[in-house]
Short mmCIF file of C-alpha atoms in Angstrom, two decimals:
data_model
loop_
_atom_site.label_atom_id
_atom_site.label_comp_id
_atom_site.label_asym_id
_atom_site.label_seq_id
_atom_site.Cartn_x
_atom_site.Cartn_y
_atom_site.Cartn_z
CA MET A 1 139.91 -70.56 -75.36
CA PRO A 2 142.03 -73.50 -73.82
CA CYS A 3 145.35 -71.19 -73.33
CA TYR A 4 143.10 -68.31 -71.95
CA ASN A 5 141.29 -69.68 -68.93
CA LEU A 6 140.72 -70.54 -65.47
CA TYR A 7 140.60 -74.86 -64.56
CA ARG A 8 140.29 -75.79 -61.47
CA CYS A 9 142.83 -78.06 -59.42
CA ALA A 10 142.44 -81.22 -57.48
CA ASP A 11 142.03 -79.44 -54.55
CA GLY A 12 139.39 -77.51 -55.26
CA GLY A 13 142.18 -74.47 -56.40
CA TRP A 14 141.80 -72.66 -59.26
CA LEU A 15 144.93 -72.10 -61.87
CA ALA A 16 144.45 -69.24 -64.13
CA VAL A 17 146.72 -69.66 -67.75
CA GLY A 18 146.63 -66.46 -69.66
CA ALA A 19 149.09 -68.12 -71.93
CA LEU A 20 147.64 -66.25 -74.95
CA GLU A 21 150.84 -65.40 -76.80
CA LEU A 22 151.77 -68.65 -78.30
CA LYS A 23 155.43 -68.48 -76.68
CA PHE A 24 153.56 -68.98 -73.55
CA TRP A 25 151.63 -71.33 -74.98
CA GLN A 26 153.81 -73.71 -75.12
CA GLY A 27 156.00 -72.64 -71.86
CA VAL A 28 152.45 -74.76 -70.27
CA CYS A 29 152.65 -77.83 -72.49
CA ASP A 30 155.91 -78.31 -71.57
CA VAL A 31 155.58 -77.58 -68.50
CA ILE A 32 153.04 -80.01 -68.64
CA GLY A 33 153.96 -82.39 -70.39
CA ARG A 34 151.99 -82.62 -73.11
CA PRO A 35 154.50 -80.92 -76.56
CA ASP A 36 151.90 -82.87 -78.58
CA TRP A 37 149.70 -79.37 -78.00
CA ARG A 38 152.54 -76.78 -78.39
CA GLU A 39 151.10 -75.73 -81.85
CA ARG A 40 147.47 -76.27 -80.78
CA HIS A 41 146.76 -72.39 -80.41
CA TRP A 42 144.36 -69.66 -82.20
CA SER A 43 147.19 -68.05 -83.70
CA ARG A 44 147.86 -71.04 -85.41
CA GLY A 45 143.84 -72.18 -86.80
CA GLU A 46 142.92 -73.46 -83.31
CA ALA A 47 139.26 -71.19 -83.57
CA PRO A 48 138.33 -69.81 -80.74
CA GLY A 49 134.69 -71.46 -79.79
CA SER A 50 135.63 -74.51 -82.11
CA ALA A 51 134.75 -78.22 -81.27
CA ALA A 52 138.33 -78.75 -80.81
CA ALA A 53 138.62 -76.09 -79.04
CA ARG A 54 136.16 -76.88 -76.58
CA ALA A 55 137.89 -80.17 -76.78
CA LEU A 56 141.39 -79.41 -75.58
CA ILE A 57 140.13 -76.85 -72.82
CA ASP A 58 138.79 -79.91 -71.44
CA ALA A 59 141.71 -82.63 -71.59
CA LEU A 60 143.77 -79.37 -70.01
CA ALA A 61 141.07 -79.39 -67.30
CA GLY A 62 141.60 -82.46 -66.87
CA VAL A 63 145.40 -82.51 -67.04
CA ILE A 64 145.07 -80.35 -64.34
CA ALA A 65 142.75 -81.49 -62.09
CA SER A 66 145.27 -84.11 -61.25
CA ALA A 67 147.06 -82.31 -58.58
CA PRO A 68 146.58 -79.98 -56.16
CA LEU A 69 147.22 -75.96 -56.50
CA ALA A 70 150.32 -75.89 -54.67
CA ALA A 71 151.54 -78.73 -57.05
CA TRP A 72 151.18 -76.17 -60.13
CA ALA A 73 152.06 -73.37 -58.01
CA GLU A 74 154.91 -75.35 -57.26
CA ARG A 75 155.89 -76.18 -61.41
CA PHE A 76 155.05 -73.09 -62.48
CA ALA A 77 157.27 -71.07 -60.46
CA GLY A 78 159.92 -68.91 -62.07
CA GLN A 79 158.62 -70.51 -65.91
CA ASP A 80 157.79 -67.85 -68.66
CA CYS A 81 154.42 -69.45 -68.63
CA CYS A 82 151.25 -66.18 -67.39
CA VAL A 83 149.74 -69.12 -65.38
CA THR A 84 149.29 -68.30 -61.68
CA PRO A 85 147.30 -69.23 -58.40
CA VAL A 86 143.58 -67.64 -57.91
CA LEU A 87 143.95 -66.80 -54.29
CA ASP A 88 141.28 -66.01 -52.07
CA ALA A 89 141.82 -62.30 -50.47
CA HIS A 90 143.07 -63.47 -47.14
CA ALA A 91 146.31 -65.33 -49.19
CA ALA A 92 146.15 -62.56 -51.85
CA LEU A 93 146.81 -59.96 -48.77
CA PHE A 94 148.87 -61.72 -46.16
CA GLY A 95 150.28 -65.10 -49.01
CA THR A 96 149.82 -68.39 -47.80
CA ALA A 97 152.52 -69.35 -44.89
CA PRO A 98 151.38 -69.09 -41.95
CA LEU A 99 152.33 -65.55 -40.95
CA PRO A 100 153.33 -64.63 -37.27
CA ARG A 101 150.05 -62.31 -35.51
CA ASP A 102 152.14 -59.01 -35.38
CA ALA A 103 153.83 -59.53 -38.57
CA ALA A 104 149.51 -60.17 -40.73
CA MET A 105 148.32 -56.87 -38.42
CA GLN A 106 151.67 -55.15 -39.29
CA ARG A 107 151.14 -55.74 -42.99
CA LEU A 108 147.25 -55.41 -42.56
CA THR A 109 147.89 -51.87 -41.22
CA ALA A 110 149.99 -50.75 -43.18
CA PRO A 111 149.21 -47.91 -45.77
CA ALA A 112 149.22 -48.70 -49.13
CA LEU A 113 150.29 -45.89 -50.34
CA THR A 114 153.32 -43.30 -48.62
CA LEU A 115 152.95 -39.55 -50.30
CA ARG A 116 156.65 -37.68 -49.77
#
């Protein structure tokens, strides 16, 4: 489904779109500058797997492929759209900003859960 898929960015990164509810999909359409797609949602009759849905997936993939992951992450930051970058293990653990070695080691060795 166009509203629930992974899309490759210009730099090879991936953007996850999980906009299953209409309001989230409409937010995605607004952020990417395609308000004409706001009603093209499964809840409005855009049948998953149909030719129209596959064409919309391809069209959205083209839009997402036009910019790198960081640009999309910035555009979607703070938006209520259910869209997020797909991070590799290193970025998920340490973030995407460089960390000093001591901070990185502290994060790596910190207990995941503290019991009382």
